[in-house]
Coordinates of C-alpha atoms in Angstrom, one line a residue:
Chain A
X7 CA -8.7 37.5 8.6
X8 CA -8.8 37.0 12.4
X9 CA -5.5 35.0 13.6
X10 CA -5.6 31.5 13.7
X11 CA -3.2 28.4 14.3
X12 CA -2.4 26.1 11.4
X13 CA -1.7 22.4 11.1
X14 CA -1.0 20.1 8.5
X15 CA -1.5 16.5 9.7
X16 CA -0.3 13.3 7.2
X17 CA -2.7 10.9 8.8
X18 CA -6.6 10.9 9.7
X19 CA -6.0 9.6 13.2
X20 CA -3.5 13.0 13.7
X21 CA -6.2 15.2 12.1
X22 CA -8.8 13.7 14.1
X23 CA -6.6 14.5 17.3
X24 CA -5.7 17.9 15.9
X25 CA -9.9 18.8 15.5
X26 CA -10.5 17.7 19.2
X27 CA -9.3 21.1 20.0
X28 CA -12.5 23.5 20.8
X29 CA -13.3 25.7 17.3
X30 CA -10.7 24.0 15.3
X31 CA -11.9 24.1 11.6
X32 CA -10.9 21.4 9.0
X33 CA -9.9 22.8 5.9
X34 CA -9.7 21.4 2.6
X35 CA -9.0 23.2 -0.4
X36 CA -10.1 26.5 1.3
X37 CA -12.0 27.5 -1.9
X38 CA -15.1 28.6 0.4
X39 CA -13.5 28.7 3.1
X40 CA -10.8 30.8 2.8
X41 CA -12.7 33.6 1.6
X42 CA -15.2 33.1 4.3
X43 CA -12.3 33.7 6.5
X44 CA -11.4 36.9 4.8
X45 CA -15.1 38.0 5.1
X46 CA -14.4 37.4 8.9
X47 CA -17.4 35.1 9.2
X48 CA -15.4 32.6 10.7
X49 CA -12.6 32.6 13.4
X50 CA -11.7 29.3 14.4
X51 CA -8.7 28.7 16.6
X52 CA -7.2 26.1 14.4
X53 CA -7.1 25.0 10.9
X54 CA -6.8 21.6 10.3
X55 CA -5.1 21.1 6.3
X56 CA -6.7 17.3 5.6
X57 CA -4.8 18.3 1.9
X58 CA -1.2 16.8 3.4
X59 CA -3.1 13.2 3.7
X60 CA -2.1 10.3 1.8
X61 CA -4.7 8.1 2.0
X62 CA -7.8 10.9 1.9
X63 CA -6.7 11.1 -2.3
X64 CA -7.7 9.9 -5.2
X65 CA -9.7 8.2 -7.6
X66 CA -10.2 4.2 -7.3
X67 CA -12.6 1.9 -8.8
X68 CA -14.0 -1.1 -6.8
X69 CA -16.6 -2.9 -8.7
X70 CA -19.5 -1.0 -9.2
X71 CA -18.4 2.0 -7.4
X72 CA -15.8 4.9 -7.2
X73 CA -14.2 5.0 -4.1
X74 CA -13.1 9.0 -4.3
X75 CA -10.7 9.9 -1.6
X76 CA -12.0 13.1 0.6
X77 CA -9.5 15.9 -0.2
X78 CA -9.2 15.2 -4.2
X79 CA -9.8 18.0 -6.0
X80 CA -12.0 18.2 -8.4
X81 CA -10.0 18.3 -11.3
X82 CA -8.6 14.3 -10.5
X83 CA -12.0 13.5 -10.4
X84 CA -12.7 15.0 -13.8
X85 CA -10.0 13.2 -15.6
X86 CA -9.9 10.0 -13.6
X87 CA -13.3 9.1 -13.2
X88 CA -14.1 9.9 -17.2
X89 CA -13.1 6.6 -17.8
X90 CA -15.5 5.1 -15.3
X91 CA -18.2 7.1 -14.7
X92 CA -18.2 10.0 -17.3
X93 CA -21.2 11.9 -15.5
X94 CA -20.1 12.5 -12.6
X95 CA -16.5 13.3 -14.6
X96 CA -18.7 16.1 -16.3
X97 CA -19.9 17.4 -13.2
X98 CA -16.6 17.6 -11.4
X99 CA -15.1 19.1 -14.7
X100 CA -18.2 22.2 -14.5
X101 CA -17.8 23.2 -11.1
X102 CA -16.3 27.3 -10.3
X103 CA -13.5 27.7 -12.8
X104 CA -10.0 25.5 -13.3
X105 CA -8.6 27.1 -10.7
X106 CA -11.1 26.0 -8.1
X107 CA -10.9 22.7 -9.6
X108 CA -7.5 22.3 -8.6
X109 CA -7.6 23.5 -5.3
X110 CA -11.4 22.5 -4.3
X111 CA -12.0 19.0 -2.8
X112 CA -15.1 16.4 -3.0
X113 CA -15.4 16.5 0.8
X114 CA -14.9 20.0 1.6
X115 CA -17.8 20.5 -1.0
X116 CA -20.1 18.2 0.2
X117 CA -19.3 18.8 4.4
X118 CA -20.1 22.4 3.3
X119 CA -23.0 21.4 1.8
X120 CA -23.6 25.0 -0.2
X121 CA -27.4 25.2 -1.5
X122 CA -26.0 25.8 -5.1
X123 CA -23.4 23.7 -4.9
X124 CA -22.5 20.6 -7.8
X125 CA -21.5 17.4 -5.8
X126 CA -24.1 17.8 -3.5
X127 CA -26.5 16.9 -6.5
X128 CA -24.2 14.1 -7.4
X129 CA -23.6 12.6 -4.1
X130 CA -27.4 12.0 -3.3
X131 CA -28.4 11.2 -7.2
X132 CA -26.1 8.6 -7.0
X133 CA -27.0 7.5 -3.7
X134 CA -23.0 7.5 -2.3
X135 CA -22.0 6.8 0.4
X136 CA -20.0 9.4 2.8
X137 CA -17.3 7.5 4.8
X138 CA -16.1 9.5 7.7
X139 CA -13.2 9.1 10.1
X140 CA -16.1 7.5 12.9
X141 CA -18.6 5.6 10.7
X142 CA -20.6 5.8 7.1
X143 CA -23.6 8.2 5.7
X144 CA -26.1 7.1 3.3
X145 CA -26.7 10.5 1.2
X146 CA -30.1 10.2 1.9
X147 CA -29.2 10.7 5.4
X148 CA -26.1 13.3 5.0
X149 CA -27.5 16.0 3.8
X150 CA -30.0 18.6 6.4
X151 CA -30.6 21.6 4.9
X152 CA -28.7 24.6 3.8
X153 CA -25.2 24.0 5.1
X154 CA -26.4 21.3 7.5
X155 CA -24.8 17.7 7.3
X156 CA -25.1 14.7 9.7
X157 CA -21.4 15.6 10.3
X158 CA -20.5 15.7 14.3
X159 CA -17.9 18.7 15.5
X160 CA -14.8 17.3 14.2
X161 CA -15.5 14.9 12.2
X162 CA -13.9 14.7 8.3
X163 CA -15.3 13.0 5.2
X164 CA -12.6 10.6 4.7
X165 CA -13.6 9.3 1.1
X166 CA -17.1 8.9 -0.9
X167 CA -18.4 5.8 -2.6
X168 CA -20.4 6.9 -5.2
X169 CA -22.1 4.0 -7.1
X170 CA -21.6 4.0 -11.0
X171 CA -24.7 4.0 -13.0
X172 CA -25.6 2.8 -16.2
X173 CA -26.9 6.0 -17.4
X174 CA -25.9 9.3 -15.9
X175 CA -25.9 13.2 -16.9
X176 CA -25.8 16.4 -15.1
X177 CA -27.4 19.6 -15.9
X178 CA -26.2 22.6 -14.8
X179 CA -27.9 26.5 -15.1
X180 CA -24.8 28.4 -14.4
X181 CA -24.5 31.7 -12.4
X182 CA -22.4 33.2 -14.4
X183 CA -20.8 35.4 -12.0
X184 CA -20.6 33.0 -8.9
X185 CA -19.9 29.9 -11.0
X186 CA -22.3 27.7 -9.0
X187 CA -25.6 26.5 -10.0
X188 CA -28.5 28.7 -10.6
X189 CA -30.2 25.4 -10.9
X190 CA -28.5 22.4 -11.4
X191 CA -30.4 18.5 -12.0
X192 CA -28.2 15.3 -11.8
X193 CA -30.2 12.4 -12.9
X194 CA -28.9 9.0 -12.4
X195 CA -30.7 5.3 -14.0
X196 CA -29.7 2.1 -12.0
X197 CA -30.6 -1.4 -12.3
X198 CA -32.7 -0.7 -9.2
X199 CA -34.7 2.5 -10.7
X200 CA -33.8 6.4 -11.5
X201 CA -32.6 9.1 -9.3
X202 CA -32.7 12.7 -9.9
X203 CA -31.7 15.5 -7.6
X204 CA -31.6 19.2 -7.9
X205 CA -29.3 21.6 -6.4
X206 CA -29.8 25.4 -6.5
X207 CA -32.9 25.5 -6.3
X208 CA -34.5 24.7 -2.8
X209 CA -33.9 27.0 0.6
X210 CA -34.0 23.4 2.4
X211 CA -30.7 22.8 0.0
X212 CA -30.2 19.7 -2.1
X213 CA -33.5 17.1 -2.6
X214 CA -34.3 14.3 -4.8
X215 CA -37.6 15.2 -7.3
X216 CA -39.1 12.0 -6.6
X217 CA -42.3 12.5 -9.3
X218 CA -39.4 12.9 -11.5
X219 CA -37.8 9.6 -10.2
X220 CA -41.2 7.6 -10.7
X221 CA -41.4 8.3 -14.1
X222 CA -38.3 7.8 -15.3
X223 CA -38.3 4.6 -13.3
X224 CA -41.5 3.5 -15.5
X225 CA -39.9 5.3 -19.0
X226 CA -36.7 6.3 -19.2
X227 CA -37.3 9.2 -21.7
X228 CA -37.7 13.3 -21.8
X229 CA -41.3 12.6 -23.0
X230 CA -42.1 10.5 -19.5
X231 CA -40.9 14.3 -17.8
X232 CA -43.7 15.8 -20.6
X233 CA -46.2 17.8 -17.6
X234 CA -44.2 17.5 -14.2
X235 CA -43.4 20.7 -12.4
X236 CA -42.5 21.3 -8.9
X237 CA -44.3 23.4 -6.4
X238 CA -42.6 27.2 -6.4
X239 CA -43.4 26.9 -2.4
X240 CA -39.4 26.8 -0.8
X241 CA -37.9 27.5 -3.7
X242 CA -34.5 30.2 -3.3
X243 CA -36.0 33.6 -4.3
X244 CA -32.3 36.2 -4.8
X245 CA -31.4 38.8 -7.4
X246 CA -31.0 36.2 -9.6
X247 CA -34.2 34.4 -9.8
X248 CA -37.6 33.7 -8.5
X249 CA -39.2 30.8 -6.9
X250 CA -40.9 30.2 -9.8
X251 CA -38.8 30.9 -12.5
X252 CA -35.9 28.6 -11.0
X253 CA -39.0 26.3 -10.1
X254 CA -39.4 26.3 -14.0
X255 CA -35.8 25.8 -14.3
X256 CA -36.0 22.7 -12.2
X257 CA -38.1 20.9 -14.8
X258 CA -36.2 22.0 -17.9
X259 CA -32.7 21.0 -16.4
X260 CA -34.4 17.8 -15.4
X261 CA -35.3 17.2 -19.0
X262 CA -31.8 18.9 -20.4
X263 CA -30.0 16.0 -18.1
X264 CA -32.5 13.0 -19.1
X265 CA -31.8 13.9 -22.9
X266 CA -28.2 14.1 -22.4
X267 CA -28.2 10.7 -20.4
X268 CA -30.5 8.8 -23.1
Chain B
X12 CA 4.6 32.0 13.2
X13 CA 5.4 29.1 10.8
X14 CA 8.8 28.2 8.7
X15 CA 8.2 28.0 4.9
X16 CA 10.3 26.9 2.4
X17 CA 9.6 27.0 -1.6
X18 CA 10.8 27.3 -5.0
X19 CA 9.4 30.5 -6.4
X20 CA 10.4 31.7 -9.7
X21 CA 13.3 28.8 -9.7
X22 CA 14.6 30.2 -6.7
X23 CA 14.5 28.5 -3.0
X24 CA 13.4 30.6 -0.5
X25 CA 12.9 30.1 3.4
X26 CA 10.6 32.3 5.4
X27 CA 8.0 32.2 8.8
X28 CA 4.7 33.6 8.1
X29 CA 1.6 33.5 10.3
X30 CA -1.1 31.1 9.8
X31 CA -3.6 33.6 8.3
X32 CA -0.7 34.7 5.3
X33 CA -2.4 34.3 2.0
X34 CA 0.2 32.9 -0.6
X35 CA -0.4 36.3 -2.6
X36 CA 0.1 38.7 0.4
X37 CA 3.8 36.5 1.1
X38 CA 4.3 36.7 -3.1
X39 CA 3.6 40.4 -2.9
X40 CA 4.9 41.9 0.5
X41 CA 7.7 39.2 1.5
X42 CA 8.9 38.7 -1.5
X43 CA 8.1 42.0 -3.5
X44 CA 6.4 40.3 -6.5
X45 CA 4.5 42.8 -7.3
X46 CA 2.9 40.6 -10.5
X47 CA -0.1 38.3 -8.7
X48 CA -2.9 41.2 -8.4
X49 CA -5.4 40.8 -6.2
X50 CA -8.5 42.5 -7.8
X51 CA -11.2 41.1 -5.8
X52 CA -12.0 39.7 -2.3
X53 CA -14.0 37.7 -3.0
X54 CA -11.6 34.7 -4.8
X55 CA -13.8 35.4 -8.2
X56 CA -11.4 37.9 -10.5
X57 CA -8.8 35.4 -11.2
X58 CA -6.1 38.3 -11.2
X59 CA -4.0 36.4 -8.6
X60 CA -4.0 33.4 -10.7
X61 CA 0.0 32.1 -9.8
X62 CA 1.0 28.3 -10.8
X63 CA 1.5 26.0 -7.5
X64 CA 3.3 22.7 -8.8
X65 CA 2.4 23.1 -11.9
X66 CA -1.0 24.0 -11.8
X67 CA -3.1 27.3 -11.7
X68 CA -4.4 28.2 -8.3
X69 CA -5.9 31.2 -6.9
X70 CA -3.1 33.1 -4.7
X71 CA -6.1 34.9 -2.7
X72 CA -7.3 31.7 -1.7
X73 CA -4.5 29.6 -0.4
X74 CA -2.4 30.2 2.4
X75 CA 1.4 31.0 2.2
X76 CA 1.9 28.2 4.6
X77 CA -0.1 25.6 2.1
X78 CA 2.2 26.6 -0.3
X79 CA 5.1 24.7 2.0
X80 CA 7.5 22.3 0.2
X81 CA 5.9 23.6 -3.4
X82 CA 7.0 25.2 -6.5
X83 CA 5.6 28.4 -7.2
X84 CA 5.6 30.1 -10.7
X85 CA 4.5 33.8 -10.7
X86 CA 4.1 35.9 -14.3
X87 CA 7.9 37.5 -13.1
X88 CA 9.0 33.7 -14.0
X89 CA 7.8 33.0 -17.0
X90 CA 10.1 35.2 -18.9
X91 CA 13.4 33.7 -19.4
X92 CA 16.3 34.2 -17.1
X93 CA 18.0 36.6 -20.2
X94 CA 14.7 38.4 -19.8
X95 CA 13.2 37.0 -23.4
X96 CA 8.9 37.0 -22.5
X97 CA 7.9 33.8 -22.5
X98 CA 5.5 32.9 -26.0
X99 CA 2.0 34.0 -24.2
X100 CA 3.6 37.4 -22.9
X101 CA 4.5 38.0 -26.7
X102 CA 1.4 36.9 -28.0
X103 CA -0.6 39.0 -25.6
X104 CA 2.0 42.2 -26.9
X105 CA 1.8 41.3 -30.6
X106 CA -2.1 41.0 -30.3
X107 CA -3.0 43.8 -28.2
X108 CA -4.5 41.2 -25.5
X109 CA -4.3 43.9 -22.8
X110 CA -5.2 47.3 -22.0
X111 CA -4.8 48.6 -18.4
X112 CA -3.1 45.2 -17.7
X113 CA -4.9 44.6 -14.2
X114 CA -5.7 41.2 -15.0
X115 CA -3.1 39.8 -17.8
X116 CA -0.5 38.6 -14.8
X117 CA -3.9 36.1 -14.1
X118 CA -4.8 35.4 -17.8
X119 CA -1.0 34.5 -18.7
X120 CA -1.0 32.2 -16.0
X121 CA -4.3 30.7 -16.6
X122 CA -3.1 30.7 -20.4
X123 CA -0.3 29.1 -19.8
X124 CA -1.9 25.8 -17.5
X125 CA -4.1 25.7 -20.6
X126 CA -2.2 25.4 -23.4
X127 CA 0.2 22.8 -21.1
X128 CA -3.2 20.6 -20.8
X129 CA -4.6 21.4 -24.0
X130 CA -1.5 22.6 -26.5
X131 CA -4.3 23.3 -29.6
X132 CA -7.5 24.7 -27.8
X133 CA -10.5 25.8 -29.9
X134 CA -11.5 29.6 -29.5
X135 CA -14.4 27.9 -27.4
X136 CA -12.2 25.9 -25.2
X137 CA -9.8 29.1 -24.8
X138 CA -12.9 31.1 -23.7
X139 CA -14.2 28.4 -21.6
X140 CA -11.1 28.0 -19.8
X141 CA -10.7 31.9 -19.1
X142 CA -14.8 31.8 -17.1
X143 CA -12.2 32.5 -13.9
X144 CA -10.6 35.3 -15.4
X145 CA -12.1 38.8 -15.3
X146 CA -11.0 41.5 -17.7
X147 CA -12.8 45.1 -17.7
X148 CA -11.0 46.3 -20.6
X149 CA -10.9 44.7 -23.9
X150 CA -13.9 42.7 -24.1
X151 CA -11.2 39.3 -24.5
X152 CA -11.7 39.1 -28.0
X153 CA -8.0 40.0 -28.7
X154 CA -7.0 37.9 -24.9
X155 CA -8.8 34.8 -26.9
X156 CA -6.5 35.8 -29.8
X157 CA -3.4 36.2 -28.2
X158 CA -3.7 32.7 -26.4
X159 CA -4.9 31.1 -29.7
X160 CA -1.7 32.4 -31.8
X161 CA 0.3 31.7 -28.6
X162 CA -1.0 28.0 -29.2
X163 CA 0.5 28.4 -33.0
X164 CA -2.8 27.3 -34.6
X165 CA -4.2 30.0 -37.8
X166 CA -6.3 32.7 -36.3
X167 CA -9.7 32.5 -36.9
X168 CA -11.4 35.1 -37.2
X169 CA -12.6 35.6 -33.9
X170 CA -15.8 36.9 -33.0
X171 CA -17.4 40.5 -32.9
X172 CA -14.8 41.5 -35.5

């Protein structure tokens, strides 16, 4: 690892002060990071711990919605949202092993924004909301291609509001060996209509299937899914599958996560 | 350099270590605890598995100066201070739930958060929990054994036998 500074701030404002300084790096539970810093693919000149933060934990329910604090792991957020919203509990609860899950955070996963990541998929099939220490992201707008967000140098995912839906499940191919998502589909039913999106599968990262989400708008059901298949076209070709198998994939974890949310 | 200060083992302990000190390097070369392996480096083997207030954490992927203000538990602590192995060590002896022994400092530990959270895990739940924990030897049957009689349930008879 190259040398860096380290700083463990208690507030957001002191954080926020703390990331001003040119190629300082926020960290949150370091479970990508850290080893990317061991890799030396990344030498910032200050690491920012957002873990120290009061008020950037935990799991709250307001309404309708989950307000998740940024730096909970991922573990909280499998036992405390079960209760409230046991789909996204479930996805928090599959993500790298326990020991990621209590070390790994719901911000520093989604301002990482890892092709194969979970919460990614959860985020933008729920249609949450990423607050941030300057303003507020719909998903639709967060997310910008493999490890790309509409996050500005310095700026932290404070907490997410994730709406709670009526009918939610997450299904996730895993990769055995790397723990994420070969392909993973989080489908999501709302008063207002279904969302589905799919992580692992595309090189533009996370995307909502939205053939997928007009038919289960119409008929909430595997059988509404019975003949819809994505283009291989952009689809993550590695070692560990084609474009068109994990193209396949993204139609039979689609169906997998509809059958577990009926 | 940074001042730390934390309970390892029961012990208090006060140190400086630069930013970039992973907890394991401080465990192993500050501290000469020899027991957290690191196996990997890529934060996947689960060898350096160590328990951080309570809970399992990778060692490889924290920094010594996260670990400031905490309590640290390391396989050397879970013995007891007349030496006695603590019920998963015993289990893993009795059962033969090692061989080279590279990785059982990580699958105690991970054992041990387990069977806190989860005091009667099924043999799928045992091998569910251990997906972080690598072990090139014995194939974990008799590591899924060990932590199962560790857990005082009946053995079943476990699979591939």
């Amino acid at each position: 690892m190259y040398s860096f500074e380290f700083s463990r701030p208690s507030t957001i404002d002191e954080a926020v002060a703390a990331l001003a300084e040119e190629d300082a790096q926020a960290l949150g539970g370091g479970q990508t990071l850290i080893p990317t810093l061991k890799q030396r693919l990344a030498s910032p000149s200050v690491l920012v711990s957002v873990t120290g933060i009061p008020e950037m934990q935990g799991v709250c329910r307001d309404g309708d919605a989950l307000h998740i604090g940024g730096a909970t792991p991922h573990a909280v957020v499998a036992r405390e949202a079960a209760a409230h919203f046991p789909g996204l509990a479930a996805l928090a609860g599959q993500i790298g092993d326990h020991a990621v899950r209590n070390r790994g955070t719901i911000g520093g996963s989604l301002a990482n924004n890892d092709p194969s990541a979970c919460y990614p998929a959860a985020a933008l099939g729920t249609g949450a909301t990423i607050r941030t220490n300057a303003r507020t992201i719909p998903a639709d707008d967060f997310f910008d291609g493999m490890f790309g967000t509409a996050l500005e140098e310095g700026e932290i995912i404070t907490s997410v509001e994730i709406p709670i839906a009526e009918k939610a499940a997450y299904a996730k191919f895993h990769q055995p060996a790397s723990r994420f998502a070969l392909v993973g589909a989080f489908v999501a039913k709302f008063t207002g209509g279904v969302r589905v999106a799919i992580t692992g599968a595309s090189e533009e990262g996370v995307f909502r299937w939205s053939a997928a989400e007009e038919a289960l708008s119409a008929d909430f059901s595997v059988a509404a899914l019975d003949g819809l298949t994505v283009d291989p076209e952009g689809m993550i070709a590695d070692i560990h599958g084609e474009p068109d198998y994990r193209a396949h994939l993204v139609a039979v974890m689609t169906r997998r996560a509809t059958a577990a949310a009926t | 350099m940074y001042p730390v200060a934390m309970t390892v083992n029961r012990k208090d302990i006060a140190a400086e270590v630069e930013g970039r000190t992973l907890l394991v390097e401080f465990l192993r070369e500050t501290l000469n605890l020899k027991g957290a392996h690191v196996g990997c480096d890529t934060s996947q083997c689960g060898a350096c598995t160590v328990h951080v207030n309570g809970q399992a954490m990778k060692a490889c992927a924290m920094l010594a100066v996260e670990a400031d203000g905490a309590e640290v538990t390391t396989i050397e602590g879970m013995a007891d201070d007349a030496g006695a192995l603590h019920p998963i060590q015993a289990a893993f002896r009795e059962h033969h739930g090692l061989q080279c022994g590279f990785c059982t400092p990580g699958m105690i530990m991970s054992a041990a958060a387990l069977l806190e959270e989860n005091p009667k895990p099924t043999e799928a739940e045992v091998r569910d929990h251990l997906e972080g924990n690598i072990c090139r030897c014995t194939g974990y049957h008799n590591i899924v054994k060990a932590i199962l009689a560790a857990s005082g349930q009946k053995l079943p008879p476990v699979a591939a036998e």
